[in-house]
PDB file of C-alpha atoms and ligand atoms in Angstrom:
ATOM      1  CA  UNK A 200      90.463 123.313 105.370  1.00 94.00           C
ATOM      2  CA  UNK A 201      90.018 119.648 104.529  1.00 97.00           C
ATOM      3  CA  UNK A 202      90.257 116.772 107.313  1.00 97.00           C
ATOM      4  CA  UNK A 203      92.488 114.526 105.511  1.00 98.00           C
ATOM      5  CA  UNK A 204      91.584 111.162 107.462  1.00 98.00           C
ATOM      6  CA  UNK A 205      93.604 108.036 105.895  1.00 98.00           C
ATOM      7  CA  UNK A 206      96.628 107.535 103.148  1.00 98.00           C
ATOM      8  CA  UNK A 207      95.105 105.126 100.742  1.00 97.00           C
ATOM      9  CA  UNK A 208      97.103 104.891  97.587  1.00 97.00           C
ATOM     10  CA  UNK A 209     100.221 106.012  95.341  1.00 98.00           C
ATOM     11  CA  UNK A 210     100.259 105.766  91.993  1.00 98.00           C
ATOM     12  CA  UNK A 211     103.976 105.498  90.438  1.00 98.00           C
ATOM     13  CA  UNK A 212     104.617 105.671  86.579  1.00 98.00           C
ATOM     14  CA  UNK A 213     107.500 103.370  85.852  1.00 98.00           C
ATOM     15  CA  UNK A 214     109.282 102.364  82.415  1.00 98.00           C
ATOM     16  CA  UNK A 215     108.915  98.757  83.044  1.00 98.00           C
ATOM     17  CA  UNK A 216     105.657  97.989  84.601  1.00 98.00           C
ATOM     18  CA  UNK A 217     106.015  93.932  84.620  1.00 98.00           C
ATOM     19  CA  UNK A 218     109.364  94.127  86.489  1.00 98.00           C
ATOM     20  CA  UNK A 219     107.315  96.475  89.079  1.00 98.00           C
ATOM     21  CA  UNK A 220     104.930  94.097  89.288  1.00 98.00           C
ATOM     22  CA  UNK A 221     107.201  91.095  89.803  1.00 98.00           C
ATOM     23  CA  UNK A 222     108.934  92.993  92.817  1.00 98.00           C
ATOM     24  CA  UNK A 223     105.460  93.561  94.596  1.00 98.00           C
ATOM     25  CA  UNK A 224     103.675  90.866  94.008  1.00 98.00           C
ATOM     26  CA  UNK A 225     106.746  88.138  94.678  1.00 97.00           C
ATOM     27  CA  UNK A 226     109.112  89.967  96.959  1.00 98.00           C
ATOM     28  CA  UNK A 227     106.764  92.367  98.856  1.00 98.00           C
ATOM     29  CA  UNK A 228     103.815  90.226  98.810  1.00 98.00           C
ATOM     30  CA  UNK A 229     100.932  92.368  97.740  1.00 98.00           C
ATOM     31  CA  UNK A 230      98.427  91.268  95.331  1.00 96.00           C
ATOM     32  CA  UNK A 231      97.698  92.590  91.516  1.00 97.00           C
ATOM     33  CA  UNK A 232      93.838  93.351  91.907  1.00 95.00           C
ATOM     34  CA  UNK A 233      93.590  94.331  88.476  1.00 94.00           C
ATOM     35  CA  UNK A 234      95.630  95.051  85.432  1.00 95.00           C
ATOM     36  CA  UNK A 235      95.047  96.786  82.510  1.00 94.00           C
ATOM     37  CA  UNK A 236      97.286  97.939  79.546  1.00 94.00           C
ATOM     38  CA  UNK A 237      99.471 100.448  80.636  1.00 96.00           C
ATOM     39  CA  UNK A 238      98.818 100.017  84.272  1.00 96.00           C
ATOM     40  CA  UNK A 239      98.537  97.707  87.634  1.00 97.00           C
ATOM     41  CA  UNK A 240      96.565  98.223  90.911  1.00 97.00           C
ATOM     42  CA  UNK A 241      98.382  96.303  93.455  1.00 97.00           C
ATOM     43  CA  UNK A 242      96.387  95.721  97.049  1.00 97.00           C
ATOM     44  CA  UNK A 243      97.437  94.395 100.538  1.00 96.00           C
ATOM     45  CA  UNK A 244      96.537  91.216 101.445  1.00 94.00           C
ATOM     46  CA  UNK A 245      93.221  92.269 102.981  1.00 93.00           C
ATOM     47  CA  UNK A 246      91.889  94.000  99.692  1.00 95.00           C
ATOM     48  CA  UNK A 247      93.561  97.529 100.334  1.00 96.00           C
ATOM     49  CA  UNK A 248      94.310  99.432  97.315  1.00 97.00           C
ATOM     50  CA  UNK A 249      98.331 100.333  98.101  1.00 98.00           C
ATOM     51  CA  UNK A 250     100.137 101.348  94.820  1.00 98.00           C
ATOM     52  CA  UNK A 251      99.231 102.409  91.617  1.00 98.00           C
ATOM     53  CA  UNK A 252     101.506 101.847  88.485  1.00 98.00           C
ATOM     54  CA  UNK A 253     101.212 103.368  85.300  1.00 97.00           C
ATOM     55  CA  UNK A 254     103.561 103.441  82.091  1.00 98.00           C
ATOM     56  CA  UNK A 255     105.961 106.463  81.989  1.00 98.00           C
ATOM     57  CA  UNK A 256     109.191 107.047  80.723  1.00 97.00           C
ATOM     58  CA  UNK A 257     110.692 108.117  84.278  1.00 97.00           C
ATOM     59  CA  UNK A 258     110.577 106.146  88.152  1.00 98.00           C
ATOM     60  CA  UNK A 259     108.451 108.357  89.804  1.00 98.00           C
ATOM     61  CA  UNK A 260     105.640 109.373  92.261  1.00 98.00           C
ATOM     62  CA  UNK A 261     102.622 110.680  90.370  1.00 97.00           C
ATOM     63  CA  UNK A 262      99.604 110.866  92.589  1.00 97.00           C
ATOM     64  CA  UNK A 263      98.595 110.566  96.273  1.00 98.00           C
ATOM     65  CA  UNK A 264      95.114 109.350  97.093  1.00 97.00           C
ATOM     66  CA  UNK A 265      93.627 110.075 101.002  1.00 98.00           C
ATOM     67  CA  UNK A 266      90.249 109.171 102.416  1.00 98.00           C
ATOM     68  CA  UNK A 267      88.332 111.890 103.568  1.00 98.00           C
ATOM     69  CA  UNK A 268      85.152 111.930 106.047  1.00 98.00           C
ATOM     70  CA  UNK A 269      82.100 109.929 104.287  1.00 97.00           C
ATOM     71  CA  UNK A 270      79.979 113.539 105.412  1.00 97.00           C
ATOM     72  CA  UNK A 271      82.602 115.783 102.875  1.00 97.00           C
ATOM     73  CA  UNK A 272      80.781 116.876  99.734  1.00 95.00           C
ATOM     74  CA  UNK A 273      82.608 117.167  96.628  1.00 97.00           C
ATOM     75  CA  UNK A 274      81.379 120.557  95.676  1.00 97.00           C
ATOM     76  CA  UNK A 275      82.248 121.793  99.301  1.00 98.00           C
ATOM     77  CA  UNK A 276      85.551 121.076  99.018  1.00 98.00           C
ATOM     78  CA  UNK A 277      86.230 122.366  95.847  1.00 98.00           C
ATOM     79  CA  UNK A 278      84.770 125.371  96.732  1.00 98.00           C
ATOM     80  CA  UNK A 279      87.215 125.913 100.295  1.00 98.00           C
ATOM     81  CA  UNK A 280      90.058 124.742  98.154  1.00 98.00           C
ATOM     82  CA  UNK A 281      89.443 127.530  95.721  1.00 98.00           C
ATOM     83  CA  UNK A 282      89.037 130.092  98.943  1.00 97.00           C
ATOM     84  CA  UNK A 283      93.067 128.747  98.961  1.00 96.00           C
ATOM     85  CA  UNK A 284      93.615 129.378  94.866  1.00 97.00           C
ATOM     86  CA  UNK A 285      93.710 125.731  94.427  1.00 98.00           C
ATOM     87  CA  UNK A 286      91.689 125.028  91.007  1.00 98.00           C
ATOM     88  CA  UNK A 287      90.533 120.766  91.632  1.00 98.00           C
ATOM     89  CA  UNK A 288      87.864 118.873  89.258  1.00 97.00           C
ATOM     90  CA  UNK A 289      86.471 115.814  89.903  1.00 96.00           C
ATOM     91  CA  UNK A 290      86.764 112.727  88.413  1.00 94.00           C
ATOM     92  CA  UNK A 291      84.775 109.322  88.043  1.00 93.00           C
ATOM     93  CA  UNK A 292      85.942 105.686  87.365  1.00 74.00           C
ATOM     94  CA  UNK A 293      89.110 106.458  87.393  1.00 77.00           C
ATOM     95  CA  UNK A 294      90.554 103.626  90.089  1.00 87.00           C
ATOM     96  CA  UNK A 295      88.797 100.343  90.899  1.00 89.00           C
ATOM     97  CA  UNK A 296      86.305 100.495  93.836  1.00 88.00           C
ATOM     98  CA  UNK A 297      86.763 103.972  94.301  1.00 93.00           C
ATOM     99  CA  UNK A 298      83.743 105.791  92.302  1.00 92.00           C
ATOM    100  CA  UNK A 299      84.482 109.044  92.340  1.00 96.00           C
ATOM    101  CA  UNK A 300      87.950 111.201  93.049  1.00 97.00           C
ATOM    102  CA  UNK A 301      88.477 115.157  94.137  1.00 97.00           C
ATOM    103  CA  UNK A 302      91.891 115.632  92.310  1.00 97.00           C
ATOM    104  CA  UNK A 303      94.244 118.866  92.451  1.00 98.00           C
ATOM    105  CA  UNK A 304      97.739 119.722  92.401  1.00 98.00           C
ATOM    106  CA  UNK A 305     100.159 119.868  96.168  1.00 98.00           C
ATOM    107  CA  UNK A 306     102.705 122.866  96.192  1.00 97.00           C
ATOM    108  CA  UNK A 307     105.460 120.006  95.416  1.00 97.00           C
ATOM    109  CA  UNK A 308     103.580 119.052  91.497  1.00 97.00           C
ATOM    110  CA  UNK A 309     101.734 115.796  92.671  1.00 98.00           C
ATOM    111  CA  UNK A 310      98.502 115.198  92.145  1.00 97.00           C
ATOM    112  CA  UNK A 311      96.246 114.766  95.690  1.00 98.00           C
ATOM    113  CA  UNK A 312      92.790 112.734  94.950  1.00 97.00           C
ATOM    114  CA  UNK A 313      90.393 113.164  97.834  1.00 98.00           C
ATOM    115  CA  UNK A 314      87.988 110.422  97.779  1.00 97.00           C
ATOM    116  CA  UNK A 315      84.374 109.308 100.341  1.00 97.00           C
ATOM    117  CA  UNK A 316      83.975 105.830  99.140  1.00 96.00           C
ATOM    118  CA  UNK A 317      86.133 102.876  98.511  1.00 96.00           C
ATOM    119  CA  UNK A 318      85.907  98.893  98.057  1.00 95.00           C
ATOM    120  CA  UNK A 319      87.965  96.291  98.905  1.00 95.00           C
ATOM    121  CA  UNK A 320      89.499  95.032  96.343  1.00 94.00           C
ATOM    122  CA  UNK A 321      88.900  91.465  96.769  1.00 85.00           C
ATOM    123  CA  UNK A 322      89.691  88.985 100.731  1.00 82.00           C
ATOM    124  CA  UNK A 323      91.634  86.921 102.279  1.00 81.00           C
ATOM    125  CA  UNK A 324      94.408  86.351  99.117  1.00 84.00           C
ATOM    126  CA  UNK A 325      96.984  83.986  98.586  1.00 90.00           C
ATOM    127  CA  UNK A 326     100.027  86.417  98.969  1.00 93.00           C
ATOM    128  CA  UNK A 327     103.860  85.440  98.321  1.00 93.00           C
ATOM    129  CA  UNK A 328     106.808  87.525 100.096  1.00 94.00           C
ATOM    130  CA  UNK A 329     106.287  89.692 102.766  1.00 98.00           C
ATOM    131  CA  UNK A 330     102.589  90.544 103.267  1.00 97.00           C
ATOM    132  CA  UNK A 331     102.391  94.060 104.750  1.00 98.00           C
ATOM    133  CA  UNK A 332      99.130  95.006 106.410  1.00 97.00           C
ATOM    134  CA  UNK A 333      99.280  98.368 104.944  1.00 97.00           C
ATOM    135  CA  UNK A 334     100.687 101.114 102.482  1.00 98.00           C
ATOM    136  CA  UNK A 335     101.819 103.258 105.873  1.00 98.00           C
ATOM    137  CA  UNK A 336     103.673 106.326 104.671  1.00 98.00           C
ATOM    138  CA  UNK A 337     105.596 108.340 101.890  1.00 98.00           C
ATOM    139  CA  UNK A 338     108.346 110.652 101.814  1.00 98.00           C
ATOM    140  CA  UNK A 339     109.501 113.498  99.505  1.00 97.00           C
ATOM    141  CA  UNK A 340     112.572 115.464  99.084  1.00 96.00           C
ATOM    142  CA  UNK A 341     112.011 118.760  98.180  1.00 96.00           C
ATOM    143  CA  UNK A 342     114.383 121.974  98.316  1.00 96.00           C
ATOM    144  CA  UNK A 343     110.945 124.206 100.020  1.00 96.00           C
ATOM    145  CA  UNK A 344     109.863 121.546 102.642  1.00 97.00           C
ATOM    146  CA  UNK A 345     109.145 124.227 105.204  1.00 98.00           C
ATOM    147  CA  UNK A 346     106.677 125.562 102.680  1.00 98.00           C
ATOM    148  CA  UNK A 347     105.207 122.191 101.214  1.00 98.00           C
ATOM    149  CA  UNK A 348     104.746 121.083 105.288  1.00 98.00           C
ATOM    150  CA  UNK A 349     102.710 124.246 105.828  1.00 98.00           C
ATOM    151  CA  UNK A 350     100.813 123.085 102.642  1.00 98.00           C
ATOM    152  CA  UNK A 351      99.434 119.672 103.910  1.00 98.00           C
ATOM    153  CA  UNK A 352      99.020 121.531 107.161  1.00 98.00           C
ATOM    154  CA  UNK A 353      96.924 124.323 106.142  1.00 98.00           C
ATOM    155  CA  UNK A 354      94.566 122.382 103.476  1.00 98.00           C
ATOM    156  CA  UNK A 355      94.667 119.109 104.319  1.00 98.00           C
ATOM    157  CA  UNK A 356      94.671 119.202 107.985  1.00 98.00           C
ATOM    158  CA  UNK A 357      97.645 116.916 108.870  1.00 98.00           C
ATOM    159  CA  UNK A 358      99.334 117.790 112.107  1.00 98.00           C
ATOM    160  CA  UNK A 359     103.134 117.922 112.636  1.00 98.00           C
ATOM    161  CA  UNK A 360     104.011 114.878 114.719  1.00 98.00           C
ATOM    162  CA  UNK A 361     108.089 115.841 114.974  1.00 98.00           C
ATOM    163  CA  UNK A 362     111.071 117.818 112.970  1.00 98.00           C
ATOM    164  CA  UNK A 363     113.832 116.487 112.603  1.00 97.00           C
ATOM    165  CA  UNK A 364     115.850 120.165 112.972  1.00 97.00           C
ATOM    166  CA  UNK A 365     114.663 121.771 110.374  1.00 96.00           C
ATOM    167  CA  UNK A 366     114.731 119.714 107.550  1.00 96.00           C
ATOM    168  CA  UNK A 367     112.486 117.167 108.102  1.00 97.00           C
ATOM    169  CA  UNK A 368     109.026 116.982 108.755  1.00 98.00           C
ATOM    170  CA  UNK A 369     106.817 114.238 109.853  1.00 98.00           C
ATOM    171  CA  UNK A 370     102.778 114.934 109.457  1.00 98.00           C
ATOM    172  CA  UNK A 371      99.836 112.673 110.705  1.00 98.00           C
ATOM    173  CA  UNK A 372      96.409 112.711 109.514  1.00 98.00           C
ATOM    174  CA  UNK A 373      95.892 110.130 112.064  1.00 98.00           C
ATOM    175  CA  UNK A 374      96.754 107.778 114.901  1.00 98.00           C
ATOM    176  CA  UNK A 375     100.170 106.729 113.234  1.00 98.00           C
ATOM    177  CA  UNK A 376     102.971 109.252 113.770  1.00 98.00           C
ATOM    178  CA  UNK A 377     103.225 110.255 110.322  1.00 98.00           C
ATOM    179  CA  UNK A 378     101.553 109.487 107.201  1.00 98.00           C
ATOM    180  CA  UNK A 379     103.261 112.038 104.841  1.00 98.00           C
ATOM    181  CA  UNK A 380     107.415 113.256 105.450  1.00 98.00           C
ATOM    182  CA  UNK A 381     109.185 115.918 103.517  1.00 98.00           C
ATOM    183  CA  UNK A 382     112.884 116.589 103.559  1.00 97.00           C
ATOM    184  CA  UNK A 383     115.022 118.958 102.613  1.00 96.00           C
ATOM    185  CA  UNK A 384     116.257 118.463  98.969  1.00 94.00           C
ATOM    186  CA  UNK A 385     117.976 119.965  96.284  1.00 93.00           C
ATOM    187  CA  UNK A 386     115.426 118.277  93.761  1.00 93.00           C
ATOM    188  CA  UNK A 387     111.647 117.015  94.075  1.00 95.00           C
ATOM    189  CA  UNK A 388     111.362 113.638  94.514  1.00 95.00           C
ATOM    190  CA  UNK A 389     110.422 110.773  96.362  1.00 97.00           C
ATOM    191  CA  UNK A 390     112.594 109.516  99.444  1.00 96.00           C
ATOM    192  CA  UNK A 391     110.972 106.126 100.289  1.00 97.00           C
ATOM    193  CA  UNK A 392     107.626 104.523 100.674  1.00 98.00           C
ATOM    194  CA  UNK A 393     106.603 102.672 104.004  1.00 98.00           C
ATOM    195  CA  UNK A 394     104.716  99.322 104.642  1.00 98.00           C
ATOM    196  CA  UNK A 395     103.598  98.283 108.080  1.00 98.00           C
ATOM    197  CA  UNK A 396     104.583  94.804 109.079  1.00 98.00           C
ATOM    198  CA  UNK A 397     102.605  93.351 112.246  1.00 98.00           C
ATOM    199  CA  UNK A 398     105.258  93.021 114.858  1.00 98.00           C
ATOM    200  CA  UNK A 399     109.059  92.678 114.984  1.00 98.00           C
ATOM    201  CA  UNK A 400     108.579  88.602 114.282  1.00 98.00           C
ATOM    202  CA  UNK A 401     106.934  89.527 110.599  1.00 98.00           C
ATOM    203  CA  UNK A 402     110.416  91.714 110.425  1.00 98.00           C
ATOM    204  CA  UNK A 403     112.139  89.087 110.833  1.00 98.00           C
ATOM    205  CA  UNK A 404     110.289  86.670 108.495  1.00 98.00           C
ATOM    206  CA  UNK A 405     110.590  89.794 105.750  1.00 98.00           C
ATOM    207  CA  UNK A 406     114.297  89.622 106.283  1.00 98.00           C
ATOM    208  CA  UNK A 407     114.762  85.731 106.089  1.00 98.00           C
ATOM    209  CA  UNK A 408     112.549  86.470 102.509  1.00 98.00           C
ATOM    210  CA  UNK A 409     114.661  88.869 101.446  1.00 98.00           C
ATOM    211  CA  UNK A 410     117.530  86.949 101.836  1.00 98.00           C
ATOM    212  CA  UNK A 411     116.151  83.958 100.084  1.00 97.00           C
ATOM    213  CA  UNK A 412     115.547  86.708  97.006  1.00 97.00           C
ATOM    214  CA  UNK A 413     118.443  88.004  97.246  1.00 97.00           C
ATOM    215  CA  UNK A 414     117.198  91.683  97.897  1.00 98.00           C
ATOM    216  CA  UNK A 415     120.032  93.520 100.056  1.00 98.00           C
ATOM    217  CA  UNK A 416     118.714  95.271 102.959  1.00 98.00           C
ATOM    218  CA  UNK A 417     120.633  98.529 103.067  1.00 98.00           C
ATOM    219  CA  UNK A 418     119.872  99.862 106.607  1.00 98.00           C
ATOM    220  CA  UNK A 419     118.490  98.324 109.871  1.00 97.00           C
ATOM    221  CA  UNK A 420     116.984  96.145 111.579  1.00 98.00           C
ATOM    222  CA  UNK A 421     116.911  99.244 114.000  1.00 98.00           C
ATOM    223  CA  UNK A 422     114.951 101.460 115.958  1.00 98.00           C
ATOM    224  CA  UNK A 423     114.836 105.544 114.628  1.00 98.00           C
ATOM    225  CA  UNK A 424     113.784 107.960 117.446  1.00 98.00           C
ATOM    226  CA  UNK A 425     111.435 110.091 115.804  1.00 98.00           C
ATOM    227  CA  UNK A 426     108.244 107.859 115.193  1.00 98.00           C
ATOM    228  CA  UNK A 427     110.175 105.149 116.937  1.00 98.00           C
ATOM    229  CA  UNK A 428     109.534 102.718 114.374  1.00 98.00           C
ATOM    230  CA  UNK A 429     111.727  99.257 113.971  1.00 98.00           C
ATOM    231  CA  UNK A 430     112.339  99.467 109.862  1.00 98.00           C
ATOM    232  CA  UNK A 431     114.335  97.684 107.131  1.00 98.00           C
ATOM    233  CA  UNK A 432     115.247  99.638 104.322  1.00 98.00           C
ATOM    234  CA  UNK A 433     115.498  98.048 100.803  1.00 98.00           C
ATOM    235  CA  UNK A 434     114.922  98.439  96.845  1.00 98.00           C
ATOM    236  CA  UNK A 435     112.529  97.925  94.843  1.00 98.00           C
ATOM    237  CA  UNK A 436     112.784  97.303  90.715  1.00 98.00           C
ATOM    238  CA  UNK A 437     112.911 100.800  90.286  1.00 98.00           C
ATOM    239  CA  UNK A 438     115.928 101.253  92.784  1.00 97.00           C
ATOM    240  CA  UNK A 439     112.998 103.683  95.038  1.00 97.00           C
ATOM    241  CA  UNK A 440     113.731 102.971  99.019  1.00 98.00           C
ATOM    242  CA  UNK A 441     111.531 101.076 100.189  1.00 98.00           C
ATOM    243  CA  UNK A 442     111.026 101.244 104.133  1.00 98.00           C
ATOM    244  CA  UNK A 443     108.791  97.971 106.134  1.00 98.00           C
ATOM    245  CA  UNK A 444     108.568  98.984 109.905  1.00 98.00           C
ATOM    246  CA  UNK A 445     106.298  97.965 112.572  1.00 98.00           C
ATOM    247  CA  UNK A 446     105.710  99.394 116.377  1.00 98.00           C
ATOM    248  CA  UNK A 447     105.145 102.680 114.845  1.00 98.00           C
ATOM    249  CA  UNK A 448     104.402 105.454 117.438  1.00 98.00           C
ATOM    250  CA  UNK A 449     100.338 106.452 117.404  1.00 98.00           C
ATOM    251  CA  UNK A 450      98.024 109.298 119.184  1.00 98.00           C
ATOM    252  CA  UNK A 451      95.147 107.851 120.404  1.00 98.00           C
ATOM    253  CA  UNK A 452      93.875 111.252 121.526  1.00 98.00           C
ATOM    254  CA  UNK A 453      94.767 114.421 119.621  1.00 97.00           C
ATOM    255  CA  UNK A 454      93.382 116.488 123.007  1.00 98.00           C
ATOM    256  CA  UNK A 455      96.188 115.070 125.065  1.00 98.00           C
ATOM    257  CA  UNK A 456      98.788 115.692 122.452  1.00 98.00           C
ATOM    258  CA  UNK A 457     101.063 112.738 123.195  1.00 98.00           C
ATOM    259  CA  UNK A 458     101.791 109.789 122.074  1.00 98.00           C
ATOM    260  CA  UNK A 459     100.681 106.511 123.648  1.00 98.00           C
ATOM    261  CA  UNK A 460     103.118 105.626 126.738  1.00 98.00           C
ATOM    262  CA  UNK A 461     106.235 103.060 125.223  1.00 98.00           C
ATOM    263  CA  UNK A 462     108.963 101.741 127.235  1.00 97.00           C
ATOM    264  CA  UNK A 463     111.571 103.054 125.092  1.00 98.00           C
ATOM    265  CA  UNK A 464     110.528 106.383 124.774  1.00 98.00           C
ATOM    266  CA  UNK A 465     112.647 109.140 126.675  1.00 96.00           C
ATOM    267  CA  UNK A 466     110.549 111.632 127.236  1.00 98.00           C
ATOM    268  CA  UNK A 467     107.878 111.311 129.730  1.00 96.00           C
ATOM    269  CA  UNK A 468     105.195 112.001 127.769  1.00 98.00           C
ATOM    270  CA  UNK A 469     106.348 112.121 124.328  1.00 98.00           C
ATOM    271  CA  UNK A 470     105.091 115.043 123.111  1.00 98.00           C
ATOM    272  CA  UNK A 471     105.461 116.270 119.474  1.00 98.00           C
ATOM    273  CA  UNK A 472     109.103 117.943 119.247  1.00 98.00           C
ATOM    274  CA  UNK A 473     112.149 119.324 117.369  1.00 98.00           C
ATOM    275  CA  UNK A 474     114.837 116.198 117.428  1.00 98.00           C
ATOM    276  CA  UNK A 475     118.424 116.375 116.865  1.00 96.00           C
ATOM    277  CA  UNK A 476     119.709 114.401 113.969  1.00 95.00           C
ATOM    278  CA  UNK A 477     121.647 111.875 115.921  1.00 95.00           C
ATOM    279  CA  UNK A 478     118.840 111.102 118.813  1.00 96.00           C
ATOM    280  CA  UNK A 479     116.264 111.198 116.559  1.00 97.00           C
ATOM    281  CA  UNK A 480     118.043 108.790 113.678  1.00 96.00           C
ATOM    282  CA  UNK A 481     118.449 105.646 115.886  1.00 97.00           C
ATOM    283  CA  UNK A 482     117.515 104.212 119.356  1.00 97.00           C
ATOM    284  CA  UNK A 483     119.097 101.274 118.291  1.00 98.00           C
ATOM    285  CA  UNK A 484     120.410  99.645 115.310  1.00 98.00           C
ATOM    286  CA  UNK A 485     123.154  99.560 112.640  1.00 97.00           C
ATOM    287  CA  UNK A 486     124.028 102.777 110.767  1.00 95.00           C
ATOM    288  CA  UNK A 487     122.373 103.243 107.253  1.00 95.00           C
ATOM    289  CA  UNK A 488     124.851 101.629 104.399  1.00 95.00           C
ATOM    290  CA  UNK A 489     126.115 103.900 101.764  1.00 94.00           C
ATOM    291  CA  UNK A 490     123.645 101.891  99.545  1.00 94.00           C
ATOM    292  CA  UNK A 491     121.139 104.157 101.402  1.00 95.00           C
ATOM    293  CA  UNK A 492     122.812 107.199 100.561  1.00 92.00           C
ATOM    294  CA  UNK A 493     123.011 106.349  96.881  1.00 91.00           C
ATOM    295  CA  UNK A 494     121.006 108.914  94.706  1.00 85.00           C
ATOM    296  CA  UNK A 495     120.418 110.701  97.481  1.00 79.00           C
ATOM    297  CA  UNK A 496     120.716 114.920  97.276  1.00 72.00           C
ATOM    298  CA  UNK A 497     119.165 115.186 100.279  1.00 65.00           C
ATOM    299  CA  UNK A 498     120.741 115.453 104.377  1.00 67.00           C
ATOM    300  CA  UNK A 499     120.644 112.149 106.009  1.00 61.00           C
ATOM    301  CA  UNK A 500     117.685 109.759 107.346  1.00 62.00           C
TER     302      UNK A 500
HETATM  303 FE1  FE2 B 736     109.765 106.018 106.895  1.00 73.94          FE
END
């Protein structure tokens, strides 16, 4: 097994890679580190490579990139993902400040890079918009979630932080609740993306912004259950959900196997569980719009 230890980047092919870059640079406020040709590397306001985009005829999620212990040798790990018939090769140069990549193929058909070392990608930048402090988690709808959870599980050492009944899973590699979510879908493809904001004033700043852009929020403010994050829901230029939450639920300690103590949490401790749609959809808060929906082959969340 591999210790996945951090989410670092996704890298999106889109048909219309200016437009993409317009929406994240001006409405969510991350900064385009470098550019060439056919693609962008986009970076949080503290240098943080965050999204990848690349030319493509289709919106969609490509690749995942996660930070692995400085100590893991490439070789190594190509050699106990091939104990699991995973075939990997790694790759050089391929994204700025980060040398050297361990790239193979998830159960789902998207590319997982493993990489040691990383730069920022510049400090302290002028952003406009929203400013998240960081790319915080993706979700995927897939019709064999049970089978692509035990995936990330199994090789990349992610723990399951909640289900949602059966259909949806939510897997940390970390402190934060979950970095990685699959749900139950008829077709393979992403659900949203998550940025954390720094506390439920930024929200609100991200929703007076989005208002002055005219970018329709299509669900929340509110509070879900599982994870416990406050989120706003909207869309980016390539109509993909786009989720910005903060007061996420973390695990300081993996040996006590709860998360840390909040005043709105239920349980006493909260431990990882299976949640019922409604409790685990919405402490508080507005119900999702159809906007939400829209698209969507998938069972609600
Ligand atoms: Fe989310």
């Amino acid at each position: 097994m591999i210790q996945v230890r951090r989410l670092g980047h996704a890298t999106f092919e889109t048909p219309d890679v200016e437009k993409q870059i317009d929406y994240y640079t001006q409405v969510l406020g991350l900064v385009l580190a470098a550019r060439e040709k056919d693609r962008a590397f986009l970076a949080t306001k503290t240098g943080q490579l965050a999204i990848t985009l690349q030319r493509g005829e289709a919106a969609r999620c490509t690749k995942l990139a996660f930070e692995v212990s400085p100590k893991e040798n490439f070789a190594d790990m190509a050699k106990r993902l091939a104990g699991e018939g995973i075939r990997s090769e790694s790759k050089s140069d391929a994204i700025p400040g980060t040398p050297k990549v361990l790239a193979f193929e998830d159960n789902k058909g998207t590319t997982i890079e493993l990489f040691t070392e990383w730069g920022f990608l510049g400090r302290d930048q002028a952003i406009m918009g929203v400013g998240p402090l960081k790319f915080g988690h993706i979700a995927f709808a897939c019709p064999n979630q049970k089978e692509v959870t035990d995936f990330y599980c199994r090789v990349l050492g992610f723990r399951v932080s909640d289900w949602i009944e059966d259909f949806f899973s939510f897997l940390r590699c970390g402190p934060d609740h979950h970095t990685v979510n699959f749900i139950r879908g008829n077709s393979t493809k992403l659900h949203h993306i998550a940025f954390e904001l720094k506390d439920f004033a930024h929200l609100q700043s991200a929703c007076e912004w989005f208002g002055r852009k005219n970018v329709t929020i299509i669900w929340g403010p509110g509070r879900h259950g599982a994870g416990h994050n406050i989120f706003i829901y909207h869309r980016n230029a390539d109509d993909q959900i786009v989720e910005c939450y903060t007061e996420l639920d973390t695990m300081s300690d993996e040996e006590l196997g709860y998360f840390d103590p909040k005043p709105w949490h239920v349980d006493q401790p909260q431990r990882p569980k299976v949640w019922d749609r409604k409790a685990a959809t919405l402490v508080w808060g507005p119900p999702p719009t159809p906007d939400y929906f829209r698209g969507r082959d998938a069972p609600s969340f």
